[in-house]
Short mmCIF file of C-alpha atoms and ligand atoms in Angstrom, two decimals:
data_model
loop_
_atom_site.label_atom_id
_atom_site.label_comp_id
_atom_site.label_asym_id
_atom_site.label_seq_id
_atom_site.Cartn_x
_atom_site.Cartn_y
_atom_site.Cartn_z
CA UNK A 949 116.76 116.29 64.63
CA UNK A 950 118.97 115.83 67.66
CA UNK A 951 121.97 113.57 67.39
CA UNK A 952 121.45 112.29 70.95
CA UNK A 953 120.91 108.54 70.78
CA UNK A 954 117.67 106.86 71.77
CA UNK A 955 118.45 105.92 75.36
CA UNK A 956 115.92 104.54 77.80
CA UNK A 957 115.85 105.07 81.55
CA UNK A 958 117.99 101.94 82.03
CA UNK A 959 120.73 103.27 79.76
CA UNK A 960 119.98 100.98 76.84
CA UNK A 961 120.73 102.57 73.46
CA UNK A 962 118.23 101.76 70.71
CA UNK A 963 119.61 101.51 67.19
CA UNK A 964 117.54 98.62 65.87
CA UNK A 965 114.10 99.01 64.27
CA UNK A 966 111.85 96.18 63.14
CA UNK A 967 109.26 97.20 60.61
CA UNK A 968 106.28 94.96 60.02
CA UNK A 969 104.99 95.57 56.50
CA UNK A 970 101.84 93.45 56.81
CA UNK A 971 99.91 91.42 59.36
CA UNK A 972 98.83 88.95 56.63
CA UNK A 973 100.35 85.57 56.02
CA UNK A 974 100.12 82.79 53.46
CA UNK A 975 100.63 79.99 56.00
CA UNK A 976 99.22 79.35 59.50
CA UNK A 977 101.94 78.35 61.97
CA UNK A 978 100.01 77.20 65.02
CA UNK A 979 102.30 79.09 67.43
CA UNK A 980 101.52 82.38 65.72
CA UNK A 981 98.16 82.38 63.96
CA UNK A 982 94.77 80.80 64.42
CA UNK A 983 93.88 78.14 61.83
CA UNK A 984 90.70 79.83 60.66
CA UNK A 985 89.09 83.23 60.86
CA UNK A 986 92.21 85.30 61.09
CA UNK A 987 91.45 88.91 61.88
CA UNK A 988 93.53 91.22 59.71
CA UNK A 989 93.67 95.00 59.84
CA UNK A 990 91.72 96.65 56.99
CA UNK A 991 93.95 97.77 54.09
CA UNK A 992 93.36 101.44 54.83
CA UNK A 993 94.86 100.98 58.32
CA UNK A 994 98.14 99.65 56.95
CA UNK A 995 100.95 102.16 56.41
CA UNK A 996 102.07 102.80 52.84
CA UNK A 997 105.70 102.11 51.93
CA UNK A 998 106.27 105.87 51.77
CA UNK A 999 104.88 106.32 55.29
CA UNK A 1000 107.04 103.48 56.62
CA UNK A 1001 110.12 104.86 54.86
CA UNK A 1002 109.45 108.30 56.31
CA UNK A 1003 109.34 106.76 59.76
CA UNK A 1004 112.61 104.91 59.09
CA UNK A 1005 114.19 108.20 58.02
CA UNK A 1006 113.09 109.85 61.24
CA UNK A 1007 114.41 106.90 63.24
CA UNK A 1008 117.81 107.05 61.53
CA UNK A 1009 117.98 110.70 62.60
CA UNK A 1010 117.70 109.34 66.16
CA UNK A 1011 120.53 106.85 65.75
CA UNK A 1012 118.80 103.80 64.26
CA UNK A 1013 121.22 102.03 61.92
CA UNK A 1014 119.67 98.57 61.65
CA UNK A 1015 116.33 97.75 60.07
CA UNK A 1016 114.66 94.37 59.78
CA UNK A 1017 111.61 93.95 57.57
CA UNK A 1018 109.13 91.47 58.97
CA UNK A 1019 105.41 90.71 59.28
CA UNK A 1020 103.05 88.72 59.01
CA UNK A 1021 104.70 87.43 55.90
CA UNK A 1022 106.48 90.37 54.27
CA UNK A 1023 106.54 88.75 50.82
CA UNK A 1024 102.74 88.74 50.58
CA UNK A 1025 102.91 92.54 50.48
CA UNK A 1026 102.91 93.52 46.80
CA UNK A 1027 106.15 94.96 45.40
CA UNK A 1028 108.16 94.58 48.59
CA UNK A 1029 111.30 95.37 46.59
CA UNK A 1030 110.03 98.95 46.27
CA UNK A 1031 110.20 99.29 50.05
CA UNK A 1032 113.61 97.61 50.20
CA UNK A 1033 114.92 100.12 47.67
CA UNK A 1034 113.48 103.06 49.64
CA UNK A 1035 115.03 101.90 52.91
CA UNK A 1036 118.37 100.88 51.40
CA UNK A 1037 118.73 104.43 50.06
CA UNK A 1038 118.27 106.09 53.47
CA UNK A 1039 121.62 107.45 54.67
CA UNK A 1040 122.54 105.97 58.02
CA UNK A 1041 121.14 102.48 57.39
CA UNK A 1042 124.07 100.14 57.85
CA UNK A 1043 122.22 96.87 58.12
CA UNK A 1044 119.05 95.89 56.28
CA UNK A 1045 117.57 92.40 56.71
CA UNK A 1046 114.38 90.47 55.98
CA UNK A 1047 112.61 87.76 57.97
CA UNK A 1048 110.41 85.57 55.78
CA UNK A 1049 108.75 82.18 55.75
CA UNK A 1050 110.39 81.64 52.37
CA UNK A 1051 107.27 80.41 50.56
CA UNK A 1052 107.43 83.20 47.94
CA UNK A 1053 111.17 83.69 48.07
CA UNK A 1054 112.14 81.80 44.91
CA UNK A 1055 109.92 84.13 42.85
CA UNK A 1056 110.95 87.37 44.57
CA UNK A 1057 114.58 86.93 45.59
CA UNK A 1058 116.02 88.35 42.34
CA UNK A 1059 114.08 91.61 42.62
CA UNK A 1060 114.92 91.91 46.33
CA UNK A 1061 118.61 91.40 45.64
CA UNK A 1062 118.57 94.04 42.91
CA UNK A 1063 116.86 96.44 45.32
CA UNK A 1064 119.78 96.07 47.72
CA UNK A 1065 118.79 93.29 50.14
CA UNK A 1066 121.51 90.84 51.18
CA UNK A 1067 120.62 89.56 54.63
CA UNK A 1068 117.75 87.14 54.99
CA UNK A 1069 116.40 84.94 57.78
CA UNK A 1070 114.17 82.13 56.60
CA UNK A 1071 111.77 80.47 58.94
CA UNK A 1072 111.88 76.66 58.75
CA UNK A 1073 111.12 74.30 61.64
CA UNK A 1074 111.55 70.95 59.97
CA UNK A 1075 113.00 69.06 57.03
CA UNK A 1076 109.94 66.83 56.91
CA UNK A 1077 107.16 67.78 54.52
CA UNK A 1078 104.63 66.05 56.75
CA UNK A 1079 105.68 67.94 59.91
CA UNK A 1080 105.84 71.19 57.96
CA UNK A 1081 102.19 70.67 57.03
CA UNK A 1082 101.30 69.87 60.63
CA UNK A 1083 103.00 72.98 61.98
CA UNK A 1084 102.00 75.49 59.29
CA UNK A 1085 98.72 73.92 58.14
CA UNK A 1086 99.92 74.44 54.56
CA UNK A 1087 101.76 72.07 52.20
CA UNK A 1088 104.54 74.47 51.21
CA UNK A 1089 107.70 72.70 52.34
CA UNK A 1090 109.15 72.33 48.84
CA UNK A 1091 108.58 75.98 48.04
CA UNK A 1092 110.56 77.04 51.10
CA UNK A 1093 113.42 74.71 50.16
CA UNK A 1094 113.40 76.21 46.68
CA UNK A 1095 113.52 79.67 48.25
CA UNK A 1096 116.59 78.69 50.28
CA UNK A 1097 118.33 77.31 47.19
CA UNK A 1098 117.52 80.49 45.27
CA UNK A 1099 118.95 82.93 47.82
CA UNK A 1100 122.08 80.82 48.04
CA UNK A 1101 122.48 80.80 44.28
CA UNK A 1102 121.98 84.56 44.06
CA UNK A 1103 124.69 85.22 46.64
CA UNK A 1104 122.63 86.51 49.58
CA UNK A 1105 124.48 86.38 52.87
CA UNK A 1106 124.50 85.81 55.70
CA UNK A 1107 121.51 83.49 55.36
CA UNK A 1108 120.04 82.18 58.60
CA UNK A 1109 117.23 79.79 59.39
CA UNK A 1110 114.81 80.48 62.26
CA UNK A 1111 113.43 77.37 63.93
CA UNK A 1112 110.78 77.69 66.64
CA UNK A 1113 111.59 75.28 69.44
CA UNK A 1114 108.36 73.59 70.57
CA UNK A 1115 108.64 70.66 72.95
CA UNK A 1116 107.28 67.25 71.97
CA UNK A 1117 107.21 68.37 68.38
CA UNK A 1118 110.45 69.49 66.79
CA UNK A 1119 112.90 67.22 68.65
CA UNK A 1120 113.32 64.98 65.55
CA UNK A 1121 114.29 68.07 63.54
CA UNK A 1122 116.89 69.64 65.81
CA UNK A 1123 119.88 67.58 64.71
CA UNK A 1124 118.94 67.20 60.99
CA UNK A 1125 118.49 70.96 60.71
CA UNK A 1126 121.90 71.62 62.29
CA UNK A 1127 123.48 69.10 59.90
CA UNK A 1128 121.73 70.75 56.97
CA UNK A 1129 123.02 74.14 58.16
CA UNK A 1130 126.57 72.79 58.43
CA UNK A 1131 126.41 71.43 54.88
CA UNK A 1132 124.89 74.56 53.41
CA UNK A 1133 126.85 77.18 55.36
CA UNK A 1134 123.65 78.46 56.99
CA UNK A 1135 123.33 79.19 60.71
CA UNK A 1136 120.29 77.62 62.33
CA UNK A 1137 118.80 79.77 65.09
CA UNK A 1138 116.61 77.93 67.53
CA UNK A 1139 113.99 80.26 69.00
CA UNK A 1140 112.25 79.22 72.19
CA UNK A 1141 108.47 79.12 71.76
CA UNK A 1142 107.08 82.38 73.17
CA UNK A 1143 103.62 83.18 74.57
CA UNK A 1144 102.54 85.14 71.49
CA UNK A 1145 100.33 82.62 69.72
CA UNK A 1146 96.81 83.59 68.72
CA UNK A 1147 95.14 80.61 70.39
CA UNK A 1148 96.68 80.89 73.84
CA UNK A 1149 98.32 77.46 73.54
CA UNK A 1150 101.62 78.45 75.14
CA UNK A 1151 102.75 77.24 78.48
CA UNK A 1152 106.24 76.79 79.79
CA UNK A 1153 106.09 73.00 79.51
CA UNK A 1154 105.75 73.36 75.72
CA UNK A 1155 109.05 75.18 75.32
CA UNK A 1156 112.04 73.21 74.12
CA UNK A 1157 114.78 74.99 76.05
CA UNK A 1158 118.10 76.12 74.60
CA UNK A 1159 120.11 73.94 77.01
CA UNK A 1160 118.19 70.82 75.98
CA UNK A 1161 118.85 71.59 72.31
CA UNK A 1162 122.52 72.19 73.05
CA UNK A 1163 122.74 68.77 74.73
CA UNK A 1164 121.08 67.08 71.75
CA UNK A 1165 123.44 68.74 69.28
CA UNK A 1166 126.57 67.99 71.29
CA UNK A 1167 125.70 64.34 71.82
CA UNK A 1168 124.75 63.72 68.16
CA UNK A 1169 127.11 66.00 66.26
CA UNK A 1170 129.95 67.13 68.51
CA UNK A 1171 131.11 69.78 70.96
CA UNK A 1172 129.96 73.36 70.58
CA UNK A 1173 131.88 76.37 71.89
CA UNK A 1174 130.24 79.71 72.71
CA UNK A 1175 131.31 82.52 70.42
CA UNK A 1176 132.39 85.77 72.02
CA UNK A 1177 129.65 87.83 70.51
CA UNK A 1178 130.87 90.69 68.35
CA UNK A 1179 127.65 92.52 69.19
CA UNK A 1180 126.92 92.03 72.90
CA UNK A 1181 123.39 93.35 72.33
CA UNK A 1182 122.46 90.65 69.82
CA UNK A 1183 119.47 88.60 70.94
CA UNK A 1184 121.06 85.31 69.88
CA UNK A 1185 123.84 83.53 71.70
CA UNK A 1186 126.01 81.83 69.14
CA UNK A 1187 128.06 78.64 69.21
CA UNK A 1188 130.53 77.13 66.76
CA UNK A 1189 131.09 73.42 66.29
CA UNK A 1190 134.57 72.62 67.58
CA UNK A 1191 135.42 70.81 64.34
CA UNK A 1192 135.25 74.20 62.62
CA UNK A 1193 132.24 73.33 60.49
CA UNK A 1194 129.51 75.86 61.08
CA UNK A 1195 127.54 76.92 64.11
CA UNK A 1196 124.14 77.51 65.62
CA UNK A 1197 122.42 80.28 67.53
CA UNK A 1198 119.86 80.37 70.32
CA UNK A 1199 117.23 82.99 70.92
CA UNK A 1200 116.09 82.01 74.35
CA UNK A 1201 113.70 84.56 75.82
CA UNK A 1202 112.35 81.97 78.26
CA UNK A 1203 115.52 80.36 79.62
CA UNK A 1204 118.06 83.14 78.89
CA UNK A 1205 116.18 86.44 78.72
CA UNK A 1206 118.21 89.13 76.95
CA UNK A 1207 116.12 92.17 77.94
CA UNK A 1208 119.04 93.87 79.69
CA UNK A 1209 120.75 94.23 76.32
CA UNK A 1210 117.68 95.06 74.26
CA UNK A 1211 118.25 97.67 71.57
CA UNK A 1212 114.99 97.31 69.62
CA UNK A 1213 111.87 99.22 68.82
CA UNK A 1214 109.09 97.98 66.55
CA UNK A 1215 106.73 99.59 64.09
CA UNK A 1216 103.60 97.55 63.40
CA UNK A 1217 102.02 97.44 59.95
CA UNK A 1218 99.14 99.58 61.24
CA UNK A 1219 101.49 102.26 62.46
CA UNK A 1220 101.90 101.61 66.18
CA UNK A 1221 105.25 101.98 67.85
CA UNK A 1222 106.18 99.36 70.47
CA UNK A 1223 109.16 99.23 72.80
CA UNK A 1224 108.91 95.47 73.28
CA UNK A 1225 107.44 92.41 71.58
CA UNK A 1226 105.55 91.78 74.81
CA UNK A 1227 104.52 95.38 75.53
CA UNK A 1228 100.94 95.83 76.68
CA UNK A 1229 100.84 99.40 75.44
CA UNK A 1230 101.71 100.93 72.10
CA UNK A 1231 101.75 104.42 70.62
CA UNK A 1232 100.12 105.49 67.39
CA UNK A 1233 102.39 107.15 64.85
CA UNK A 1234 100.18 106.60 61.81
CA UNK A 1235 97.98 109.56 62.75
CA UNK A 1236 101.04 111.80 62.95
CA UNK A 1237 102.47 110.51 59.67
CA UNK A 1238 99.13 110.96 57.90
CA UNK A 1239 98.41 114.39 59.30
CA UNK A 1240 101.73 115.71 58.02
CA UNK A 1241 103.04 116.35 61.54
CA UNK A 1242 106.53 117.89 61.61
CA UNK A 1243 109.27 115.25 61.77
CA UNK A 1244 110.52 116.78 65.06
CA UNK A 1245 107.14 116.01 66.62
CA UNK A 1246 107.28 112.37 65.47
CA UNK A 1247 110.88 112.11 66.68
CA UNK A 1248 109.76 113.40 70.09
CA UNK A 1249 107.13 110.64 70.23
CA UNK A 1250 109.78 108.01 69.43
CA UNK A 1251 111.96 109.35 72.23
CA UNK A 1252 109.03 109.25 74.64
CA UNK A 1253 108.19 105.62 73.72
CA UNK A 1254 111.81 104.63 74.38
CA UNK A 1255 111.77 106.58 77.64
CA UNK A 1256 108.71 104.60 78.77
CA UNK A 1257 110.33 101.24 78.02
CA UNK A 1258 110.15 98.71 80.81
CA UNK A 1259 113.09 96.73 82.12
CA UNK A 1260 111.89 93.52 80.53
CA UNK A 1261 109.15 91.01 79.90
CA UNK A 1262 107.85 88.83 82.69
CA UNK A 1263 107.48 85.52 80.85
CA UNK A 1264 108.95 83.69 83.82
CA UNK A 1265 106.77 85.34 86.42
CA UNK A 1266 103.25 84.51 87.52
CA UNK A 1267 102.49 88.20 86.78
CA UNK A 1268 102.97 87.63 83.06
CA UNK A 1269 100.21 88.95 80.85
CA UNK A 1270 100.41 88.17 77.12
CA UNK A 1271 99.96 91.12 74.78
CA UNK A 1272 96.51 91.34 73.18
CA UNK A 1273 97.93 90.97 69.65
CA UNK A 1274 99.43 87.73 68.40
CA UNK A 1275 102.86 87.49 66.78
CA UNK A 1276 101.76 87.98 63.16
CA UNK A 1277 99.97 91.20 64.05
CA UNK A 1278 102.80 92.68 66.13
CA UNK A 1279 105.57 91.69 63.73
CA UNK A 1280 108.07 89.09 64.87
N1 LIG B 1366 106.43 85.33 58.45
C1 LIG B 1366 107.80 85.56 58.68
C2 LIG B 1366 108.45 84.35 59.31
O1 LIG B 1366 107.73 83.43 59.70
O2 LIG B 1366 109.68 84.35 59.41
C3 LIG B 1366 108.10 86.78 59.49
C4 LIG B 1366 107.22 87.03 60.68
S1 LIG B 1366 107.31 85.79 61.94
C5 LIG B 1366 106.18 86.39 63.13
C6 LIG B 1366 108.93 86.11 62.59
C7 LIG B 1366 109.55 84.98 63.35
O3 LIG B 1366 108.80 84.78 64.52
C8 LIG B 1366 109.52 83.66 62.64
O4 LIG B 1366 110.76 83.45 62.02
C9 LIG B 1366 109.24 82.63 63.69
O5 LIG B 1366 110.39 81.88 63.83
C10 LIG B 1366 109.00 83.44 64.93
N2 LIG B 1366 107.84 83.08 65.71
C11 LIG B 1366 106.54 83.14 65.38
N3 LIG B 1366 105.74 82.78 66.40
C12 LIG B 1366 106.57 82.49 67.43
C13 LIG B 1366 106.36 82.08 68.79
N4 LIG B 1366 105.15 81.93 69.31
N5 LIG B 1366 107.45 81.87 69.54
C14 LIG B 1366 108.70 82.06 69.05
N6 LIG B 1366 108.95 82.47 67.81
C15 LIG B 1366 107.90 82.67 66.99
FE1 LIG B 1367 103.12 83.42 59.12
FE2 LIG B 1367 105.53 83.88 60.11
FE3 LIG B 1367 103.39 83.68 61.73
FE4 LIG B 1367 104.27 81.53 60.50
S1 LIG B 1367 105.40 82.71 62.03
S2 LIG B 1367 102.11 82.18 60.64
S3 LIG B 1367 104.99 82.33 58.61
S4 LIG B 1367 103.76 85.26 60.25
#
């Protein structure tokens, strides 16, 4: 396989692959899934761990060094540690991370750690059990908190918390979460609500913008200074509290789009390759993996997908069209 990096027509080098291991989830965040009648892909359509690992191997041959496991909820996929072990053993992987809602983390963290996982992002929007129930339609707040405690005890790191910033909802949680992060040595990452929910609820007025969050944090806790990002292609802009105690990050696709620095491709659980979370087109690789196609042929498809990549999403334009699949089905 060629050593030439995966470069798109805008010169962006792609070294970051997000692999969704399932489209299923054990909770029902309203900004991602419908409350009832969720449509999941049939089991036979979902890639096996071996098929996913083969794809990761091909991608590392094209310069991918970072892999994030996501979903749906990755921990509802049986024996996830088997996949972690497979990926961790692939030469060329320098950074392996997991994004989870944390509900099953207390039970599974030990096995994941043993399999080689260290980096974990846990999704938590609130420190209130009542608001957690309202947002996720499930009463699992205490299980997530137990998951956070467990990964801390086991020595995972860095641990980050992902908080979806929805206006007129999570304002009471912004400052308490940042304080919690400061106490626990965990970075809170506020993610602007994106138009990827299954029910079409999104509109711009429902997004709590990064600048508004920054103002709330500075007036309640203290000044924040931007961090010169070690990785200029990271999606989050990071800030440290001036008193030296911790920091926060913002993923702000609505108010601070980061498309110009994008280095990501995504493999969905049903084996489609996407060049963007918001892409309206995707390319099947499951058929190639299952038909035993030569790895060079699959690598050529990956190159072509990257070559087709657009300059960026159009969330802020009237032209914007949301992708036909919601977040849990694409893989966040
Ligand atoms: N189930 C796992 C979780 O919740 O972390 C992994 C998959 S989830 C789709 C990945 C991330 O997407 C979550 O951490 C959540 O913060 C974020 N997310 C989901 N829906 C979103 C939306 N409409 N806008 C912004 N972020 C969203
Ligand atoms: Fe599940 Fe994650 Fe979507 Fe919430 S954001 S419904 S936890 S996949």
